[in-house]
mmCIF file of C-alpha atoms in Angstrom:
data_model
loop_
_atom_site.group_PDB
_atom_site.id
_atom_site.type_symbol
_atom_site.label_atom_id
_atom_site.label_comp_id
_atom_site.label_asym_id
_atom_site.label_seq_id
_atom_site.Cartn_x
_atom_site.Cartn_y
_atom_site.Cartn_z
ATOM 1 C CA GLN A 29 36.998 34.600 -81.086
ATOM 2 C CA SER A 30 34.460 37.348 -80.411
ATOM 3 C CA HIS A 31 30.790 36.636 -80.814
ATOM 4 C CA VAL A 32 30.256 40.181 -82.052
ATOM 5 C CA VAL A 33 32.289 42.325 -84.421
ATOM 6 C CA GLU A 34 32.186 46.087 -84.744
ATOM 7 C CA SER A 35 32.715 47.903 -88.020
ATOM 8 C CA GLY A 36 32.194 51.299 -89.574
ATOM 9 C CA GLY A 37 34.819 53.305 -87.754
ATOM 10 C CA GLY A 38 37.151 55.715 -89.477
ATOM 11 C CA LEU A 39 38.245 59.308 -89.806
ATOM 12 C CA VAL A 40 35.560 61.985 -89.945
ATOM 13 C CA GLN A 41 35.594 65.761 -89.737
ATOM 14 C CA PRO A 42 34.003 67.590 -86.823
ATOM 15 C CA GLY A 43 30.286 67.900 -87.379
ATOM 16 C CA GLY A 44 30.224 64.795 -89.511
ATOM 17 C CA SER A 45 28.438 61.483 -89.047
ATOM 18 C CA LEU A 46 29.303 57.814 -88.863
ATOM 19 C CA ARG A 47 27.286 54.663 -88.428
ATOM 20 C CA LEU A 48 28.887 51.813 -86.560
ATOM 21 C CA SER A 49 27.643 48.259 -86.809
ATOM 22 C CA CYS A 50 27.793 45.451 -84.302
ATOM 23 C CA ALA A 51 27.215 42.166 -86.076
ATOM 24 C CA ALA A 52 26.854 38.862 -84.304
ATOM 25 C CA SER A 53 28.224 35.575 -85.485
ATOM 26 C CA ARG A 54 25.861 33.155 -87.150
ATOM 27 C CA PHE A 55 25.147 31.058 -84.075
ATOM 28 C CA PHE A 56 24.974 33.915 -81.580
ATOM 29 C CA THR A 57 21.607 35.589 -81.785
ATOM 30 C CA LEU A 58 21.131 39.121 -80.507
ATOM 31 C CA THR A 59 17.359 38.810 -80.347
ATOM 32 C CA SER A 60 16.068 39.612 -76.834
ATOM 33 C CA CYS A 61 19.594 40.525 -75.642
ATOM 34 C CA ALA A 62 20.582 43.841 -74.148
ATOM 35 C CA ILE A 63 23.202 45.555 -76.286
ATOM 36 C CA ALA A 64 25.329 48.507 -75.267
ATOM 37 C CA TRP A 65 27.952 50.711 -76.825
ATOM 38 C CA PHE A 66 31.006 51.851 -74.911
ATOM 39 C CA ARG A 67 34.076 53.821 -75.887
ATOM 40 C CA GLN A 68 37.583 54.314 -74.622
ATOM 41 C CA ALA A 69 39.659 57.334 -75.460
ATOM 42 C CA PRO A 70 43.452 57.313 -75.111
ATOM 43 C CA GLY A 71 44.497 57.584 -71.486
ATOM 44 C CA ARG A 72 40.943 57.349 -70.216
ATOM 45 C CA GLU A 73 38.759 54.661 -68.748
ATOM 46 C CA ARG A 74 36.134 52.968 -70.841
ATOM 47 C CA GLU A 75 32.786 54.724 -70.565
ATOM 48 C CA GLU A 76 29.275 53.587 -71.293
ATOM 49 C CA LEU A 77 27.274 55.508 -73.870
ATOM 50 C CA LEU A 78 23.879 53.972 -74.539
ATOM 51 C CA CYS A 79 22.040 50.694 -74.645
ATOM 52 C CA VAL A 80 19.008 49.005 -76.137
ATOM 53 C CA SER A 81 16.904 46.303 -74.493
ATOM 54 C CA GLY A 82 15.486 43.193 -76.085
ATOM 55 C CA TYR A 83 12.190 45.009 -76.589
ATOM 56 C CA GLY A 84 13.917 48.054 -78.081
ATOM 57 C CA HIS A 85 13.841 50.353 -75.083
ATOM 58 C CA THR A 86 16.858 52.639 -75.003
ATOM 59 C CA LYS A 87 18.925 54.484 -72.448
ATOM 60 C CA TYR A 88 21.468 57.199 -73.147
ATOM 61 C CA LYS A 89 24.222 58.943 -71.256
ATOM 62 C CA GLU A 90 23.894 62.697 -71.284
ATOM 63 C CA ALA A 91 27.154 63.164 -73.200
ATOM 64 C CA VAL A 92 25.668 61.580 -76.323
ATOM 65 C CA ALA A 93 21.920 62.145 -75.948
ATOM 66 C CA GLY A 94 20.550 63.932 -78.991
ATOM 67 C CA ARG A 95 23.595 63.089 -81.123
ATOM 68 C CA PHE A 96 23.901 59.305 -80.953
ATOM 69 C CA THR A 97 21.174 56.773 -81.657
ATOM 70 C CA ILE A 98 21.167 53.045 -81.070
ATOM 71 C CA SER A 99 18.981 50.720 -83.070
ATOM 72 C CA ARG A 100 18.704 47.032 -83.754
ATOM 73 C CA ASP A 101 17.795 44.907 -86.735
ATOM 74 C CA ASN A 102 17.011 41.461 -85.440
ATOM 75 C CA ALA A 103 16.584 40.067 -88.940
ATOM 76 C CA LYS A 104 20.206 40.986 -89.675
ATOM 77 C CA ASN A 105 21.365 40.098 -86.169
ATOM 78 C CA THR A 106 22.991 43.512 -86.009
ATOM 79 C CA VAL A 107 22.898 46.578 -83.814
ATOM 80 C CA TYR A 108 23.811 50.045 -85.044
ATOM 81 C CA LEU A 109 25.203 53.190 -83.531
ATOM 82 C CA GLN A 110 24.379 56.285 -85.532
ATOM 83 C CA MET A 111 26.642 59.146 -84.531
ATOM 84 C CA ASN A 112 25.878 62.692 -85.667
ATOM 85 C CA SER A 113 27.442 66.077 -84.953
ATOM 86 C CA LEU A 114 30.701 64.410 -84.053
ATOM 87 C CA LYS A 115 33.241 66.294 -81.978
ATOM 88 C CA PRO A 116 36.982 65.781 -81.551
ATOM 89 C CA GLU A 117 36.301 64.555 -78.017
ATOM 90 C CA ASP A 118 34.323 61.672 -79.501
ATOM 91 C CA THR A 119 37.603 60.215 -80.738
ATOM 92 C CA ALA A 120 37.934 56.769 -79.177
ATOM 93 C CA VAL A 121 37.761 53.054 -79.751
ATOM 94 C CA TYR A 122 34.107 52.067 -79.752
ATOM 95 C CA TYR A 123 32.937 48.717 -78.433
ATOM 96 C CA CYS A 124 29.643 46.912 -78.502
ATOM 97 C CA ALA A 125 28.741 44.533 -75.712
ATOM 98 C CA VAL A 126 26.002 41.959 -75.255
ATOM 99 C CA ASP A 127 24.206 40.589 -72.244
ATOM 100 C CA ARG A 128 21.760 37.711 -72.160
ATOM 101 C CA ARG A 129 20.728 37.974 -68.544
ATOM 102 C CA GLN A 130 18.856 41.265 -68.502
ATOM 103 C CA LEU A 131 15.096 41.269 -68.860
ATOM 104 C CA PRO A 132 14.002 42.453 -72.313
ATOM 105 C CA ASP A 133 12.042 45.487 -71.112
ATOM 106 C CA ALA A 134 15.039 47.522 -69.949
ATOM 107 C CA CYS A 135 18.808 47.757 -70.304
ATOM 108 C CA ALA A 136 21.602 48.702 -67.936
ATOM 109 C CA LEU A 137 24.651 50.767 -68.790
ATOM 110 C CA GLY A 138 27.338 49.470 -66.464
ATOM 111 C CA GLU A 139 30.183 47.339 -67.815
ATOM 112 C CA GLU A 140 29.509 44.722 -65.184
ATOM 113 C CA TRP A 141 26.263 43.805 -66.929
ATOM 114 C CA TYR A 142 27.859 42.739 -70.205
ATOM 115 C CA ASP A 143 29.594 39.466 -70.869
ATOM 116 C CA PHE A 144 30.321 39.447 -74.591
ATOM 117 C CA TRP A 145 32.481 42.134 -76.133
ATOM 118 C CA GLY A 146 33.723 42.968 -79.577
ATOM 119 C CA GLN A 147 37.290 43.951 -80.450
ATOM 120 C CA GLY A 148 36.398 47.576 -81.018
ATOM 121 C CA THR A 149 36.529 49.972 -83.948
ATOM 122 C CA GLN A 150 38.496 53.210 -84.032
ATOM 123 C CA VAL A 151 36.668 56.492 -84.554
ATOM 124 C CA THR A 152 38.769 59.599 -85.102
ATOM 125 C CA VAL A 153 37.177 63.029 -85.346
ATOM 126 C CA SER A 154 39.625 65.539 -86.727
ATOM 127 C CA SER A 155 39.939 68.199 -89.367
#
């Protein structure tokens, strides 16, 4: 059973927006954890997109900078991925991942840093 669950995926037209959620189970707090979003398109390797540290510092890959935003609501034990100006090449399964080892003032983007993964949510951008 995953400690985190993604939701909010679906079908959207090019140029549209979606907000994905990454909610943690009741006894798995995201406070002070580094959280990252990854995606995997058909036939491609999983790629990192962006992350947020325990203190709220963020890091973005160039492919999504300016279009995607990560935020966290510690009271709701949830992290969000706001995606704007979506393109067909954004079609993928999106995953959130959690790490408890990183210091709260920064986050890393590599898969090797993250221990807890959700099952993923499908995002399809098509007209």
